[in-house]
Coordinates of C-alpha atoms in Angstrom, one line a residue:
M222 CA 52.7 -4.9 69.1
E223 CA 49.2 -4.1 70.3
N224 CA 49.7 -0.4 69.5
I225 CA 50.6 -1.4 65.9
R226 CA 47.4 -3.4 65.5
F227 CA 45.3 -0.5 66.9
W228 CA 46.7 2.0 64.3
I229 CA 46.3 -0.5 61.5
I230 CA 42.6 -1.0 62.3
L231 CA 42.1 2.8 62.7
A232 CA 43.7 3.5 59.3
A233 CA 41.6 0.9 57.6
T234 CA 38.5 2.3 59.1
C235 CA 39.3 5.8 57.9
V236 CA 40.4 4.8 54.4
V237 CA 37.6 2.4 53.5
P238 CA 34.3 4.3 53.3
G239 CA 31.2 2.6 54.6
I240 CA 33.0 0.1 56.8
N241 CA 30.9 -1.1 59.7
G242 CA 27.8 0.4 58.0
Q243 CA 28.4 4.1 58.5
T244 CA 27.4 5.9 55.2
V245 CA 26.3 9.4 54.1
D246 CA 22.9 9.3 52.3
M247 CA 22.3 12.0 49.6
D248 CA 20.2 12.5 46.4
D249 CA 21.7 11.6 43.1
G250 CA 20.9 15.1 41.7
K251 CA 18.7 18.1 42.3
S252 CA 17.5 20.9 40.1
G253 CA 15.6 24.2 40.4
F254 CA 14.8 27.4 38.5
V255 CA 16.5 30.7 39.1
G256 CA 14.8 32.4 42.1
S257 CA 13.3 29.2 43.4
K258 CA 14.1 27.2 46.6
V259 CA 15.7 23.7 46.7
D260 CA 16.7 21.3 49.5
L261 CA 20.0 19.4 49.4
R262 CA 19.5 16.3 51.6
C263 CA 22.3 14.8 53.7
R264 CA 21.9 12.2 56.4
F265 CA 24.5 10.1 58.3
I266 CA 23.5 6.4 58.5
N267 CA 25.0 5.1 61.8
S268 CA 24.3 1.4 62.4
S269 CA 27.0 -0.2 64.6
P270 CA 29.2 0.4 66.4
P271 CA 28.1 3.9 67.5
V272 CA 30.5 6.7 66.5
K273 CA 30.9 10.3 67.6
I274 CA 30.3 13.1 65.0
S275 CA 32.8 15.7 65.5
Q276 CA 31.8 18.1 62.6
V277 CA 29.7 18.3 59.4
T278 CA 31.0 20.4 56.5
W279 CA 29.1 21.4 53.3
Q280 CA 31.5 22.3 50.4
K281 CA 31.1 23.4 46.8
L282 CA 33.4 21.9 44.2
V283 CA 34.6 24.6 41.8
N284 CA 37.2 23.8 39.2
G285 CA 38.6 20.9 41.3
S286 CA 38.9 23.0 44.5
K287 CA 36.6 23.0 47.5
Q288 CA 34.8 26.0 48.9
N289 CA 33.1 25.9 52.3
V290 CA 29.4 26.7 52.3
A291 CA 28.2 25.8 55.8
I292 CA 29.6 24.1 58.9
A293 CA 27.9 22.5 61.9
N294 CA 30.1 21.8 65.0
P295 CA 28.8 20.5 68.4
S296 CA 31.0 22.8 70.3
L297 CA 31.2 25.8 68.0
G298 CA 27.7 25.8 66.6
V299 CA 26.6 26.6 63.0
S300 CA 28.5 28.8 60.6
V301 CA 27.6 29.8 57.0
A302 CA 30.1 31.3 54.5
P303 CA 29.4 35.0 53.6
P304 CA 28.4 34.4 49.9
Y305 CA 25.6 32.1 51.1
R306 CA 24.7 33.5 54.5
D307 CA 21.4 35.0 53.4
R308 CA 20.3 32.1 51.2
V309 CA 21.6 28.9 52.9
A310 CA 20.4 27.4 56.2
F311 CA 20.3 24.0 57.9
K312 CA 16.8 22.7 57.6
N313 CA 16.7 20.5 60.7
G314 CA 16.4 22.7 63.8
A315 CA 18.1 20.1 66.0
V316 CA 21.4 21.1 64.4
R317 CA 21.2 24.5 66.1
R318 CA 20.6 23.3 69.6
R319 CA 23.0 23.6 72.5
T320 CA 23.4 19.8 72.3
P321 CA 22.9 19.4 68.6
N322 CA 21.8 16.3 66.7
L323 CA 23.9 16.1 63.5
E324 CA 22.6 13.0 61.9
D325 CA 20.4 15.0 59.5
T326 CA 22.2 18.1 58.1
T327 CA 20.0 18.9 55.1
I328 CA 20.5 22.5 53.8
S329 CA 18.0 24.7 52.0
F330 CA 19.0 26.9 49.1
S331 CA 16.6 29.9 48.5
S332 CA 16.7 32.4 45.7
L333 CA 18.7 30.2 43.4
R334 CA 21.2 31.8 41.1
L335 CA 22.9 30.5 38.0
S336 CA 26.2 30.6 39.9
D337 CA 24.8 28.1 42.4
E338 CA 24.9 25.3 39.8
A339 CA 27.8 23.0 40.9
T340 CA 28.7 19.7 42.7
Y341 CA 28.2 19.9 46.5
I342 CA 29.9 17.7 49.1
C343 CA 28.5 16.8 52.5
E344 CA 31.4 15.5 54.7
Y345 CA 31.1 13.9 58.2
T346 CA 34.0 13.9 60.6
T347 CA 33.6 11.1 63.1
F348 CA 35.5 9.3 65.8
P349 CA 36.9 6.6 65.6
A350 CA 35.4 5.9 62.1
G351 CA 37.1 8.9 60.5
N352 CA 35.6 10.9 57.6
R353 CA 32.5 10.0 55.6
E354 CA 31.3 12.0 52.6
N355 CA 29.0 12.0 49.6
T356 CA 28.1 14.4 46.7
V357 CA 25.1 15.8 44.9
N358 CA 24.9 17.7 41.6
L359 CA 22.7 20.9 41.6
T360 CA 21.4 22.0 38.2
V361 CA 19.9 25.5 37.9
Y362 CA 17.4 26.2 35.1
V363 CA 16.4 29.6 33.6
R364 CA 13.0 30.1 32.0
P365 CA 13.5 32.1 28.8
T366 CA 11.7 35.2 27.8
T367 CA 9.8 34.9 24.5
Q368 CA 9.2 37.7 22.1
M369 CA 7.7 37.8 18.7
S370 CA 7.6 40.8 16.2
L371 CA 7.6 41.7 12.6
S372 CA 11.1 41.5 11.1
T373 CA 10.9 45.1 9.7
P374 CA 8.5 47.9 10.5
T375 CA 7.3 48.0 6.9
L376 CA 6.7 44.9 4.7
V377 CA 6.1 45.8 1.0
A378 CA 5.1 43.4 -1.8
R379 CA 7.5 43.9 -4.7
S380 CA 7.2 42.7 -8.2
S381 CA 10.6 41.0 -7.9
N382 CA 9.1 38.2 -5.7
L383 CA 12.1 38.1 -3.4
K384 CA 11.9 36.1 -0.2
M385 CA 12.5 38.0 3.0
P386 CA 12.0 37.5 6.8
V387 CA 8.6 38.8 7.7
A388 CA 8.4 37.8 11.4
T389 CA 11.0 36.9 14.1
C390 CA 10.5 34.8 17.2
V391 CA 13.1 35.0 20.0
S392 CA 13.6 32.8 23.1
A393 CA 16.2 34.7 25.1
N394 CA 18.4 33.8 28.1
G395 CA 17.1 30.3 28.7
K396 CA 18.7 27.3 30.1
P397 CA 18.6 24.8 28.6
P398 CA 17.8 26.2 25.1
A399 CA 14.1 26.3 24.0
A400 CA 12.7 24.7 20.9
L401 CA 10.8 26.9 18.4
R402 CA 8.4 26.0 15.7
W403 CA 5.8 27.9 13.5
E404 CA 2.1 27.3 13.0
T405 CA 0.5 29.1 10.1
S406 CA -1.3 28.5 6.8
V407 CA 1.0 30.8 4.9
P408 CA 3.6 28.9 2.9
G409 CA 7.1 29.8 3.8
E410 CA 10.4 28.7 5.4
A411 CA 11.8 29.0 8.9
T412 CA 15.5 29.7 9.7
T413 CA 16.6 29.1 13.3
R414 CA 19.8 30.0 15.1
E415 CA 21.1 29.3 18.6
Y416 CA 23.5 31.5 20.6
R417 CA 25.3 30.7 24.0
N418 CA 25.5 33.6 26.4
S419 CA 28.4 34.4 28.7
D420 CA 26.4 33.4 31.8
G421 CA 25.6 29.9 30.5
T422 CA 22.2 30.7 29.1
F423 CA 21.0 30.3 25.5
T424 CA 19.2 32.5 23.1
V425 CA 17.3 31.0 20.2
Q426 CA 16.0 33.1 17.2
S427 CA 13.8 31.9 14.4
D428 CA 12.8 33.9 11.3
Y429 CA 9.9 33.1 9.1
V430 CA 10.8 33.8 5.4
L431 CA 8.3 34.2 2.5
V432 CA 7.5 36.4 -0.5
P433 CA 5.4 39.3 0.7
S434 CA 2.2 39.6 -1.4
R435 CA -1.3 40.9 -1.3
E436 CA -2.6 37.3 -0.5
T437 CA -0.5 37.2 2.6
H438 CA -1.8 40.5 4.0
K439 CA -3.5 40.0 7.4
E440 CA -2.4 36.4 7.7
T441 CA -1.5 35.2 11.2
L442 CA 1.9 33.6 12.2
T443 CA 2.1 31.8 15.5
C444 CA 5.4 30.9 17.2
V445 CA 5.3 27.9 19.6
T446 CA 8.1 27.7 22.2
T447 CA 8.7 24.5 24.1
Y448 CA 10.8 24.6 27.2
N449 CA 11.2 21.8 29.7
E450 CA 7.7 20.3 28.7
E451 CA 6.2 23.8 29.0
V452 CA 4.6 25.4 26.0
F453 CA 4.4 29.1 25.2
T454 CA 2.7 30.7 22.1
D455 CA 2.8 34.1 20.6
S456 CA 1.3 35.4 17.4
V457 CA 1.6 38.3 15.0
T458 CA -0.6 39.5 12.1
L459 CA 1.2 40.4 8.9
D460 CA 0.8 43.9 7.6
I461 CA 1.9 43.8 3.9
Q462 CA 1.7 47.0 1.9
Y463 CA 1.0 46.6 -1.9
E464 CA 0.0 48.6 -4.9
P465 CA -3.7 48.9 -5.8
D466 CA -5.4 46.0 -7.5
V467 CA -7.9 47.8 -9.8
S468 CA -11.0 46.8 -11.7
V469 CA -13.8 48.9 -13.5
D470 CA -17.4 48.0 -13.0
G471 CA -20.7 49.4 -14.3
F472 CA -20.7 48.5 -18.0
D473 CA -23.1 45.6 -18.6
G474 CA -23.0 45.4 -22.4
N475 CA -26.4 46.9 -22.8
W476 CA -25.7 50.6 -23.1
Y477 CA -28.2 51.7 -25.9
L478 CA -29.1 55.0 -27.4
N479 CA -30.9 57.4 -25.1
R480 CA -30.4 55.3 -22.0
E481 CA -29.9 57.3 -18.9
N482 CA -28.4 57.0 -15.4
V483 CA -25.3 55.0 -16.2
Q484 CA -21.9 55.2 -14.6
L485 CA -18.5 53.5 -14.3
S486 CA -17.0 52.6 -10.9
C487 CA -13.3 52.1 -10.2
Q488 CA -12.7 49.5 -7.6
A489 CA -9.3 49.1 -6.0
D490 CA -7.9 46.9 -3.3
A491 CA -4.8 48.5 -1.8
N492 CA -2.7 48.8 1.4
P493 CA -2.5 51.6 2.3
T494 CA -5.7 52.9 0.8
V495 CA -5.8 54.7 -2.6
S496 CA -5.1 58.4 -2.3
L497 CA -5.9 59.4 -5.9
Y498 CA -8.2 58.2 -8.7
Q499 CA -7.9 59.5 -12.2
W500 CA -10.1 58.8 -15.3
R501 CA -9.0 59.1 -18.9
L502 CA -10.3 58.1 -22.4
I503 CA -7.8 56.5 -24.8
N504 CA -7.5 58.5 -28.0
G505 CA -9.8 61.2 -26.7
S506 CA -10.9 63.2 -23.8
I507 CA -13.6 62.6 -21.2
P508 CA -17.0 63.8 -22.6
S509 CA -18.3 67.1 -21.3
N510 CA -21.5 65.5 -19.9
A511 CA -19.5 63.0 -17.8
E512 CA -18.9 64.0 -14.1
I513 CA -16.0 62.6 -12.0
R514 CA -16.7 61.9 -8.4
D515 CA -13.7 60.3 -6.8
N516 CA -13.7 56.7 -8.1
V517 CA -17.0 57.1 -10.0
L518 CA -17.5 58.4 -13.6
I519 CA -21.2 59.5 -14.0
F520 CA -22.7 60.0 -17.5
K521 CA -25.5 62.7 -17.4
G522 CA -28.3 62.8 -20.0
P523 CA -29.2 60.2 -22.6
L524 CA -26.4 58.1 -24.2
T525 CA -25.1 58.8 -27.6
Y526 CA -22.6 57.2 -29.9
D527 CA -20.1 59.8 -29.0
L528 CA -19.6 58.2 -25.6
Q529 CA -18.0 55.0 -27.0
G530 CA -14.4 54.3 -26.3
T531 CA -11.9 52.7 -23.9
Y532 CA -12.1 54.3 -20.4
V533 CA -9.1 53.9 -18.1
C534 CA -9.0 54.3 -14.3
D535 CA -5.6 55.0 -12.6
A536 CA -5.5 54.3 -8.8
T537 CA -2.5 55.6 -6.8
N538 CA -1.3 54.9 -3.2
S539 CA 2.0 55.4 -1.4
I540 CA 3.4 52.2 -2.9
G541 CA 2.6 52.8 -6.6
T542 CA 0.0 53.3 -9.3
R543 CA -2.1 50.6 -11.1
S544 CA -4.7 50.9 -13.9
A545 CA -7.7 49.1 -15.3
S546 CA -9.8 49.7 -18.4
V547 CA -13.2 48.9 -20.0
E548 CA -14.4 49.1 -23.6
V549 CA -17.7 50.9 -23.8
S550 CA -19.9 50.5 -26.8
V551 CA -23.4 51.9 -27.5
I552 CA -26.0 49.9 -29.3
E553 CA -29.1 51.1 -31.1
K554 CA -31.8 49.2 -29.2
P555 CA -31.8 47.6 -25.8
L556 CA -31.1 43.9 -25.5
P557 CA -34.0 41.6 -24.3
Q558 CA -33.8 41.2 -20.6
I559 CA -34.8 38.1 -18.7
A560 CA -36.3 38.6 -15.3
T561 CA -34.4 37.1 -12.4
G562 CA -37.6 35.3 -11.3
D563 CA -38.0 33.7 -14.7
V564 CA -34.4 32.5 -14.7
I565 CA -34.8 31.0 -11.3
S566 CA -38.1 29.3 -12.4
V567 CA -36.4 27.8 -15.5
I568 CA -33.5 26.5 -13.5
A569 CA -35.8 25.0 -10.9
L570 CA -37.9 23.4 -13.7
L571 CA -34.8 21.9 -15.3
L572 CA -33.6 20.6 -12.0
A573 CA -36.9 19.0 -11.3
A574 CA -37.1 17.4 -14.7
G575 CA -33.6 16.0 -14.3
V576 CA -34.5 14.5 -10.9
L577 CA -37.7 13.0 -12.2
M578 CA -35.9 11.5 -15.2
G579 CA -33.2 10.0 -13.0
I580 CA -35.8 8.4 -10.7
T581 CA -37.7 7.0 -13.7
I582 CA -34.6 5.5 -15.2
T583 CA -33.6 4.0 -11.9
V584 CA -37.1 2.4 -11.5
L585 CA -37.0 1.0 -15.0
V586 CA -33.5 -0.5 -14.5
L587 CA -34.6 -2.1 -11.2
K588 CA -37.7 -3.6 -12.8
I589 CA -35.8 -5.0 -15.7
R590 CA -33.2 -6.6 -13.4
S591 CA -36.0 -8.0 -11.2
R592 CA -37.7 -9.6 -14.2
N593 CA -34.4 -11.1 -15.6
K594 CA -33.7 -12.5 -12.1
Q595 CA -37.2 -14.1 -11.9
S596 CA -36.9 -15.5 -15.4
S597 CA -33.5 -17.1 -14.5
D598 CA -34.7 -18.4 -11.2
S599 CA -38.2 -19.8 -12.2
P600 CA -38.1 -23.6 -13.0
S601 CA -41.3 -23.4 -14.9
K602 CA -40.0 -21.1 -17.6
K603 CA -37.6 -23.2 -19.6
L604 CA -36.3 -22.7 -23.1
P605 CA -38.3 -24.7 -25.6
Q606 CA -36.8 -27.9 -26.6
P607 CA -36.5 -28.7 -30.3
I608 CA -38.9 -31.4 -31.5
R609 CA -37.1 -34.5 -32.7
K610 CA -38.3 -35.6 -36.1
R611 CA -39.1 -39.1 -36.9
P612 CA -36.9 -40.8 -39.5
G613 CA -39.6 -40.6 -42.2
D614 CA -40.4 -36.9 -41.7
D615 CA -38.0 -35.7 -44.4
I616 CA -38.7 -38.5 -46.9
Q617 CA -40.6 -37.3 -49.9
H618 CA -43.0 -39.6 -51.8
S619 CA -44.2 -39.3 -55.3
G620 CA -47.4 -37.4 -55.4
R621 CA -47.8 -36.8 -51.6
F622 CA -46.2 -35.5 -48.4
Y623 CA -46.6 -36.4 -44.7
E624 CA -47.8 -32.9 -44.2
E625 CA -49.2 -30.4 -46.6
L626 CA -48.7 -26.7 -46.4
P627 CA -51.7 -24.2 -46.5
N628 CA -51.9 -21.3 -48.8
T629 CA -48.6 -19.5 -48.9
A630 CA -49.9 -16.0 -48.4
D631 CA -52.2 -17.0 -45.5
Y632 CA -49.4 -18.9 -43.8
V633 CA -47.0 -16.0 -44.1
S634 CA -49.7 -13.6 -42.7
Y635 CA -50.2 -15.9 -39.8
R636 CA -46.5 -16.2 -39.0
L637 CA -46.2 -12.4 -39.1
A638 CA -49.2 -12.1 -36.7
C639 CA -47.7 -14.6 -34.3
N640 CA -44.3 -12.9 -34.4
K641 CA -42.3 -15.8 -35.8
D642 CA -39.1 -14.7 -34.2
D643 CA -40.4 -15.1 -30.7
Y644 CA -42.1 -18.5 -31.2
P645 CA -39.9 -21.1 -32.8
E646 CA -41.6 -23.3 -35.5
P647 CA -42.1 -26.9 -34.3
Y648 CA -42.1 -28.3 -37.9
S649 CA -40.2 -27.0 -40.9
P650 CA -40.9 -29.5 -43.7
P651 CA -39.2 -28.9 -47.0
I652 CA -41.2 -27.2 -49.6
N653 CA -41.5 -29.1 -52.9
P654 CA -42.4 -27.9 -55.4
P655 CA -41.1 -24.3 -54.8
L656 CA -43.6 -21.9 -53.5
S657 CA -44.0 -20.2 -56.8
F658 CA -45.6 -23.4 -58.2
L659 CA -48.0 -24.1 -55.3
P660 CA -51.6 -24.2 -56.4
Q661 CA -53.8 -21.2 -55.6
H662 CA -56.7 -23.5 -54.5
P663 CA -55.1 -26.8 -53.3
Y664 CA -58.4 -28.2 -52.1
H665 CA -60.4 -27.8 -55.3
S666 CA -58.3 -30.1 -57.5
Q667 CA -59.9 -32.8 -59.6
P668 CA -60.5 -36.1 -57.8
P669 CA -58.7 -39.1 -59.2
T670 CA -60.5 -41.3 -61.9
A671 CA -60.3 -45.1 -61.5
T672 CA -60.4 -47.3 -64.6
G673 CA -60.3 -50.9 -63.6
S674 CA -57.3 -51.6 -61.4
T675 CA -55.4 -48.7 -62.7
T676 CA -55.6 -45.2 -61.2
T677 CA -54.7 -42.3 -63.4
T678 CA -53.9 -38.8 -62.0
T679 CA -54.4 -35.9 -64.4
S680 CA -52.9 -32.6 -63.5
S681 CA -52.0 -29.5 -65.3
K682 CA -48.7 -27.9 -65.2
N683 CA -49.5 -25.8 -62.1
T684 CA -52.1 -28.1 -60.5
Y685 CA -51.4 -30.4 -57.6
S686 CA -53.7 -33.3 -56.6
P687 CA -53.7 -34.1 -52.9
P688 CA -53.7 -37.8 -51.8
S689 CA -57.0 -39.5 -51.4
H690 CA -56.5 -40.6 -47.8
T691 CA -58.3 -39.1 -44.9
T692 CA -57.3 -35.6 -43.7
A693 CA -56.8 -34.0 -40.3
V694 CA -57.5 -30.4 -39.4
F695 CA -54.4 -28.2 -39.2
K696 CA -54.2 -26.0 -36.1
Y697 CA -52.0 -23.1 -35.7
P698 CA -49.6 -23.1 -32.7
S699 CA -51.1 -21.7 -29.6
V700 CA -49.9 -18.2 -28.9
Q701 CA -50.5 -16.4 -25.6
G702 CA -52.9 -13.6 -26.1
L703 CA -54.1 -15.0 -29.5
S704 CA -57.0 -17.5 -29.0
S705 CA -58.1 -17.8 -32.6
P706 CA -56.3 -17.4 -36.0
P707 CA -55.9 -13.9 -37.3
P708 CA -58.7 -12.4 -39.3
G709 CA -58.8 -13.6 -42.9
V710 CA -56.8 -16.8 -42.1
A711 CA -58.8 -20.0 -42.4
A712 CA -58.1 -23.4 -40.9
Y713 CA -56.7 -26.0 -43.3
T714 CA -56.8 -29.8 -43.3
F715 CA -53.7 -31.9 -43.8
P716 CA -53.5 -35.5 -44.6
K717 CA -53.1 -37.8 -41.7
E718 CA -49.8 -39.7 -41.5
Q719 CA -50.0 -43.2 -42.6
Y720 CA -47.7 -45.7 -41.1
V721 CA -47.3 -49.3 -42.4

């Protein structure tokens, strides 16, 4: 019965890992680049009760099967399998002693290979606890090789405006695959493809596609490769071949009779450079006094009307031929020329006048705004209040008024001198009779004649007799800047108001 209990306890100890605190401590995962060195940690945690380590075995898990890598045995020593003998070793020197210590059996991998990527098992054989093991995943990275080049040896700008790959960027044999992107000011499109190689690495290729043209010649394309947070750049300069872009210079519109030392110049932008220039005259032949020197047509001697016409320059390179023309006309007399210094002086004067005018307008606007603001903010400057009339002001009495108007012509002259629109009139009594019937000399009328208790007033058709009561002197309204009536305007007297 006791034997049965012993075997049950032994079986439970072997089957259930970690019982009584014995465990194998390893990393969750490790990684390294091809050709580098990496350590795979393995330690036996032995708390209680103490156990005897009989053997430690490192194994590689391949397609579900185990392959031995290295073994450490207290009696037999250390043994490494042939495929790993030159690259795998136990890191702790105590493992290789005559009386070894096998609690730390970390191994070091050197010169990593892609084939080393796998799951590794560290297994402890103990007594009486049985076997204890743990695993670690080893990942092997490969830095890619980056290459950038022109897609084709010769890039030619065609009139068809077809898009084509102009540059290719390749990240080859990398693991994991790299990310590619382009940096350039040239408008275009990027097409990227990814391939998986037989050894588990990846190749990524990206082509930059655009329409080759003269404008894209000598532009720079940069390929940026990002791999495992590492960044690599490579650049290439576009070499676009195109036909000549031609223009003719030299004719300034002032070719006149007998003018000398004139010439036409044929300018061409081409890649490759122009190999041949040809001059011709439409509907005629080049004049005999004209000399051709490569891209220059020189006219010798004084100009005549016979030199008029359309001159054409043909420029040729290995891609093609392009032309440009100019219409030459000869006038009788030279056109007036303006010296460059005079033109600059006129321009400078106009600019200065414009600046001065702008400053003046700005100052005037600021002053006007300031005055308007002061006028609105000042309590002393208020709008004139209309004068309230007394009830009897508009009442007309037979033969007299409360106020009497002066001579019409003088009053109008005074009002014009005082700017009637700016100074409102305090009194505007009705005029009766109409102005056309006012007397020319209102103060020289005949005095009234009294007969007994009856007073008789005699007047002609156009004569008005003022009342006999006392008079007051009429004063013109006070106007700032005008201390006395205008010249030719006299002061008039008006009858004082009589109140009952």
